[in-house]
Amino acid sequence: QKEVEQNSGPLSVPEGAIASLNCTYSDRGSQSFFWYRQYSGKSPELIMSIYSNGDKEDGRFTAQLNKASQYVSLLIRDSQPSDSATYLCAVNRGTGGFKTIFGAGTRLFVKA
Amino acid sequence: ETGVTQTPRHLVMGMTNKKSLKCEQHLGHNAMYWYKQSAKKPLELMFVYSLEERVENNSVPSRFSPECPNSSHLFLHLHTLQPEDSALYLCASSPGGLAKNIQYFGAGTRLSVL
């Protein structure tokens, strides 16, 4: 079982729609959860972090965490063509350690 | 601009060459990382340094040798690499601290081993 699993996609949504990206993780001791966006040929950049169960909203982005189900998701409302990128889910045990485990990413295409 | 600078951006080397990748962070962070990113594979953590001390070493072959002379600089020394080592090598830094391991990535070095 992979430590952090994501559907590789591609996920294709029309402009203006909601894009839903999902991630599951295997380590029940995980405390910190991140979503990074990586444009083609560029490095990852953080777009959301979440540490407790529930929803966290930031502009058009909402991260959702369910530790009991070991599941974290990212919703992108009013998707724009500029949101087309690979989205990486990352998980950290958060006990002071520095090891963050990344998923392989979900590729998102937003069609104009 | 993330405050993490990597050089060179592109590197082509033969299997018998020796080269070094350089990373510098201007964020005042305590931790620095090397990752390897291959096509369609997750980011692979290679090394982590916290306050210049190596704290993670993920079974990386000895042909990769890290060096952290101070908290702002990180090097990855390469020698006798294999073609399968061709990948994007990313440096990152983070402020450290409990449960707040947000990482800031450099632009990466695209390495090709011939």
Tab-separated table of C-alpha atoms in Angstrom:
chain	number	residue	atom	x	y	z
A	1	GLN	CA	0.000	0.000	0.000
A	2	LYS	CA	1.338	3.412	-0.953
A	3	GLU	CA	1.785	5.792	1.939
A	4	VAL	CA	-0.076	8.588	0.156
A	5	GLU	CA	-2.392	7.682	-2.705
A	6	GLN	CA	-3.906	9.937	-5.306
A	7	ASN	CA	-5.732	9.266	-8.533
A	8	SER	CA	-3.229	10.204	-11.222
A	9	GLY	CA	-5.946	11.541	-13.506
A	10	PRO	CA	-6.106	13.425	-15.680
A	11	LEU	CA	-9.168	15.017	-14.192
A	12	SER	CA	-10.881	17.223	-16.718
A	13	VAL	CA	-13.486	19.815	-15.714
A	14	PRO	CA	-15.105	22.679	-17.611
A	15	GLU	CA	-14.307	26.257	-16.701
A	16	GLY	CA	-16.462	27.439	-13.817
A	17	ALA	CA	-17.081	23.953	-12.435
A	18	ILE	CA	-15.922	22.506	-9.116
A	19	ALA	CA	-12.842	20.318	-9.271
A	20	SER	CA	-12.581	17.693	-6.543
A	21	LEU	CA	-9.207	16.128	-5.786
A	22	ASN	CA	-8.844	13.261	-3.345
A	23	CYS	CA	-6.052	11.730	-1.311
A	24	THR	CA	-5.790	8.857	1.167
A	25	TYR	CA	-2.911	8.128	3.502
A	26	SER	CA	-1.836	5.071	5.433
A	27	ASP	CA	-0.164	6.455	8.582
A	28	ARG	CA	-2.806	7.009	11.258
A	29	GLY	CA	-0.323	9.094	13.232
A	30	SER	CA	-0.242	11.805	10.557
A	31	GLN	CA	-0.986	15.288	11.834
A	32	SER	CA	-0.204	17.734	9.040
A	33	PHE	CA	-1.663	17.709	5.555
A	34	PHE	CA	-0.767	19.836	2.589
A	35	TRP	CA	-1.798	20.472	-0.969
A	36	TYR	CA	0.835	21.684	-3.388
A	37	ARG	CA	0.278	22.806	-6.950
A	38	GLN	CA	2.910	22.108	-9.588
A	39	TYR	CA	2.706	23.643	-13.030
A	40	SER	CA	4.447	21.793	-15.827
A	41	GLY	CA	8.166	22.467	-15.694
A	42	LYS	CA	7.901	24.312	-12.397
A	43	SER	CA	8.443	23.433	-8.748
A	44	PRO	CA	5.668	22.668	-6.256
A	45	GLU	CA	4.078	25.570	-4.378
A	46	LEU	CA	1.895	25.304	-1.299
A	47	ILE	CA	-1.745	26.231	-1.753
A	48	MET	CA	-3.381	24.796	1.386
A	49	SER	CA	-2.468	23.274	4.710
A	50	ILE	CA	-4.847	21.631	7.169
A	51	TYR	CA	-4.230	20.169	10.602
A	52	SER	CA	-7.624	19.352	12.134
A	53	ASN	CA	-10.740	17.535	10.998
A	54	GLY	CA	-13.254	19.488	8.973
A	55	ASP	CA	-13.058	22.094	6.267
A	56	LYS	CA	-10.657	24.928	5.716
A	57	GLU	CA	-11.447	27.543	3.107
A	58	ASP	CA	-9.115	29.976	1.377
A	59	GLY	CA	-10.604	31.863	-1.540
A	60	ARG	CA	-11.702	29.380	-4.196
A	61	PHE	CA	-9.938	26.498	-2.420
A	62	THR	CA	-11.373	24.303	0.325
A	63	ALA	CA	-9.406	21.550	2.000
A	64	GLN	CA	-11.297	18.817	3.810
A	65	LEU	CA	-9.798	16.420	6.333
A	66	ASN	CA	-11.241	13.265	7.849
A	67	LYS	CA	-8.650	11.567	10.034
A	68	ALA	CA	-10.927	8.664	10.927
A	69	SER	CA	-11.185	7.768	7.251
A	70	GLN	CA	-7.573	8.822	6.553
A	71	TYR	CA	-8.807	11.005	3.774
A	72	VAL	CA	-8.027	14.526	2.663
A	73	SER	CA	-9.493	16.370	-0.293
A	74	LEU	CA	-9.184	19.662	-2.140
A	75	LEU	CA	-12.110	21.420	-3.789
A	76	ILE	CA	-11.507	24.155	-6.323
A	77	ARG	CA	-14.585	26.271	-6.979
A	78	ASP	CA	-15.108	28.253	-10.178
A	79	SER	CA	-12.232	26.413	-11.824
A	80	GLN	CA	-10.141	28.463	-14.230
A	81	PRO	CA	-7.848	27.344	-17.059
A	82	SER	CA	-4.989	28.724	-14.942
A	83	ASP	CA	-5.782	26.036	-12.350
A	84	SER	CA	-4.600	23.393	-14.824
A	85	ALA	CA	-1.660	21.775	-13.070
A	86	THR	CA	-0.662	18.727	-11.065
A	87	TYR	CA	-1.849	18.782	-7.470
A	88	LEU	CA	0.298	16.990	-4.905
A	89	CYS	CA	-1.053	15.775	-1.602
A	90	ALA	CA	1.539	15.660	1.197
A	91	VAL	CA	1.392	14.262	4.711
A	92	ASN	CA	3.633	14.766	7.739
A	93	ARG	CA	3.581	12.992	11.072
A	94	GLY	CA	3.904	16.338	12.775
A	95	THR	CA	5.770	15.085	15.811
A	96	GLY	CA	8.696	17.368	15.152
A	97	GLY	CA	10.017	15.136	12.400
A	98	PHE	CA	10.869	16.495	9.006
A	99	LYS	CA	9.740	13.637	6.828
A	100	THR	CA	6.879	14.667	4.564
A	101	ILE	CA	5.450	12.019	2.264
A	102	PHE	CA	4.115	13.142	-1.104
A	103	GLY	CA	1.598	11.488	-3.353
A	104	ALA	CA	2.325	11.118	-7.046
A	105	GLY	CA	-0.149	13.888	-7.862
A	106	THR	CA	-3.391	14.343	-9.764
A	107	ARG	CA	-3.240	16.130	-13.070
A	108	LEU	CA	-6.091	18.610	-13.527
A	109	PHE	CA	-7.218	20.103	-16.822
A	110	VAL	CA	-9.704	22.955	-16.823
A	111	LYS	CA	-11.268	23.381	-20.253
A	112	ALA	CA	-12.152	26.898	-21.387
B	1	GLU	CA	10.396	33.740	-6.433
B	2	THR	CA	10.205	31.494	-3.376
B	3	GLY	CA	13.403	32.581	-1.664
B	4	VAL	CA	15.089	29.282	-2.493
B	5	THR	CA	17.623	29.438	-5.319
B	6	GLN	CA	19.074	26.407	-7.067
B	7	THR	CA	21.973	26.275	-9.482
B	8	PRO	CA	22.496	25.120	-12.097
B	9	ARG	CA	19.013	24.881	-13.606
B	10	HIS	CA	20.116	22.268	-16.110
B	11	LEU	CA	23.006	19.820	-15.981
B	12	VAL	CA	24.181	17.172	-18.389
B	13	MET	CA	26.906	14.880	-17.164
B	14	GLY	CA	28.594	11.652	-18.118
B	15	MET	CA	28.650	8.691	-15.775
B	16	THR	CA	32.271	9.336	-14.830
B	17	ASN	CA	31.885	13.045	-14.090
B	18	LYS	CA	31.765	14.739	-10.720
B	19	LYS	CA	29.449	17.685	-10.291
B	20	SER	CA	27.661	19.527	-7.504
B	21	LEU	CA	24.203	21.014	-7.153
B	22	LYS	CA	23.843	24.121	-5.045
B	23	CYS	CA	20.893	25.430	-3.067
B	24	GLU	CA	20.617	28.672	-1.121
B	25	GLN	CA	17.676	29.867	0.931
B	26	HIS	CA	17.034	33.458	1.998
B	27	LEU	CA	14.096	32.744	4.289
B	28	GLY	CA	15.830	32.221	7.598
B	29	HIS	CA	14.570	28.650	7.740
B	30	ASN	CA	16.123	25.968	9.898
B	31	ALA	CA	15.643	22.921	7.692
B	32	MET	CA	16.708	22.138	4.137
B	33	TYR	CA	15.840	19.184	1.943
B	34	TRP	CA	16.844	17.414	-1.239
B	35	TYR	CA	14.149	15.658	-3.249
B	36	LYS	CA	14.288	13.656	-6.451
B	37	GLN	CA	11.346	13.917	-8.847
B	38	SER	CA	11.075	11.391	-11.656
B	39	ALA	CA	8.287	11.292	-14.223
B	40	LYS	CA	4.977	10.048	-12.829
B	41	LYS	CA	6.511	9.122	-9.486
B	42	PRO	CA	6.048	10.801	-6.106
B	43	LEU	CA	8.640	13.199	-4.842
B	44	GLU	CA	11.321	11.107	-3.173
B	45	LEU	CA	12.904	12.576	-0.073
B	46	MET	CA	16.671	12.111	-0.223
B	47	PHE	CA	18.162	14.092	2.650
B	48	VAL	CA	17.073	16.512	5.345
B	49	TYR	CA	19.276	18.838	7.338
B	50	SER	CA	18.069	20.652	10.426
B	51	LEU	CA	20.369	23.340	11.799
B	52	GLU	CA	23.165	21.897	9.663
B	53	GLU	CA	22.749	18.397	11.086
B	54	ARG	CA	21.569	15.584	8.837
B	55	VAL	CA	18.336	14.225	10.289
B	56	GLU	CA	17.016	12.082	7.441
B	57	ASN	CA	18.834	9.886	4.970
B	58	ASN	CA	16.475	7.778	2.939
B	59	SER	CA	18.661	4.922	1.732
B	60	VAL	CA	20.183	7.033	-0.975
B	61	PRO	CA	23.085	5.521	-2.950
B	62	SER	CA	26.503	6.751	-1.900
B	63	ARG	CA	27.064	8.318	-5.311
B	64	PHE	CA	24.938	11.161	-3.900
B	65	SER	CA	26.692	13.037	-1.110
B	66	PRO	CA	25.047	15.981	0.664
B	67	GLU	CA	26.790	18.834	2.405
B	68	CYS	CA	25.299	21.562	4.569
B	69	PRO	CA	27.963	24.079	5.579
B	70	ASN	CA	25.441	26.442	7.206
B	71	SER	CA	21.705	26.821	7.572
B	72	SER	CA	21.388	28.803	4.324
B	73	HIS	CA	23.335	26.570	1.965
B	74	LEU	CA	22.956	22.989	0.850
B	75	PHE	CA	24.930	21.048	-1.713
B	76	LEU	CA	24.462	17.720	-3.410
B	77	HIS	CA	27.692	16.260	-4.702
B	78	LEU	CA	27.322	13.805	-7.565
B	79	HIS	CA	29.809	11.213	-8.802
B	80	THR	CA	29.664	8.125	-11.022
B	81	LEU	CA	25.934	8.537	-11.581
B	82	GLN	CA	23.786	6.147	-13.581
B	83	PRO	CA	21.340	7.005	-16.378
B	84	GLU	CA	18.438	6.193	-14.030
B	85	ASP	CA	19.554	9.099	-11.861
B	86	SER	CA	18.318	11.476	-14.543
B	87	ALA	CA	15.528	13.463	-12.906
B	88	LEU	CA	14.542	16.821	-11.497
B	89	TYR	CA	16.322	17.495	-8.226
B	90	LEU	CA	14.478	19.861	-5.960
B	91	CYS	CA	15.763	21.689	-2.941
B	92	ALA	CA	13.348	22.927	-0.300
B	93	SER	CA	13.482	24.682	3.032
B	94	SER	CA	11.078	24.888	5.931
B	95	PRO	CA	10.887	26.768	9.190
B	96	GLY	CA	10.619	23.494	11.102
B	97	GLY	CA	8.595	23.299	14.271
B	98	LEU	CA	5.916	20.941	15.372
B	99	ALA	CA	3.233	20.180	12.797
B	100	LYS	CA	4.059	23.162	10.597
B	101	ASN	CA	6.378	21.603	8.048
B	102	ILE	CA	5.466	23.756	5.119
B	103	GLN	CA	8.132	23.526	2.480
B	104	TYR	CA	9.311	26.122	0.029
B	105	PHE	CA	10.836	24.709	-3.117
B	106	GLY	CA	13.490	25.983	-5.426
B	107	ALA	CA	13.049	25.832	-9.184
B	108	GLY	CA	15.022	22.592	-9.395
B	109	THR	CA	17.955	21.269	-11.363
B	110	ARG	CA	17.067	19.138	-14.373
B	111	LEU	CA	19.814	16.489	-14.472
B	112	SER	CA	20.553	14.273	-17.452
B	113	VAL	CA	23.102	11.485	-17.074
B	114	LEU	CA	24.462	10.163	-20.351
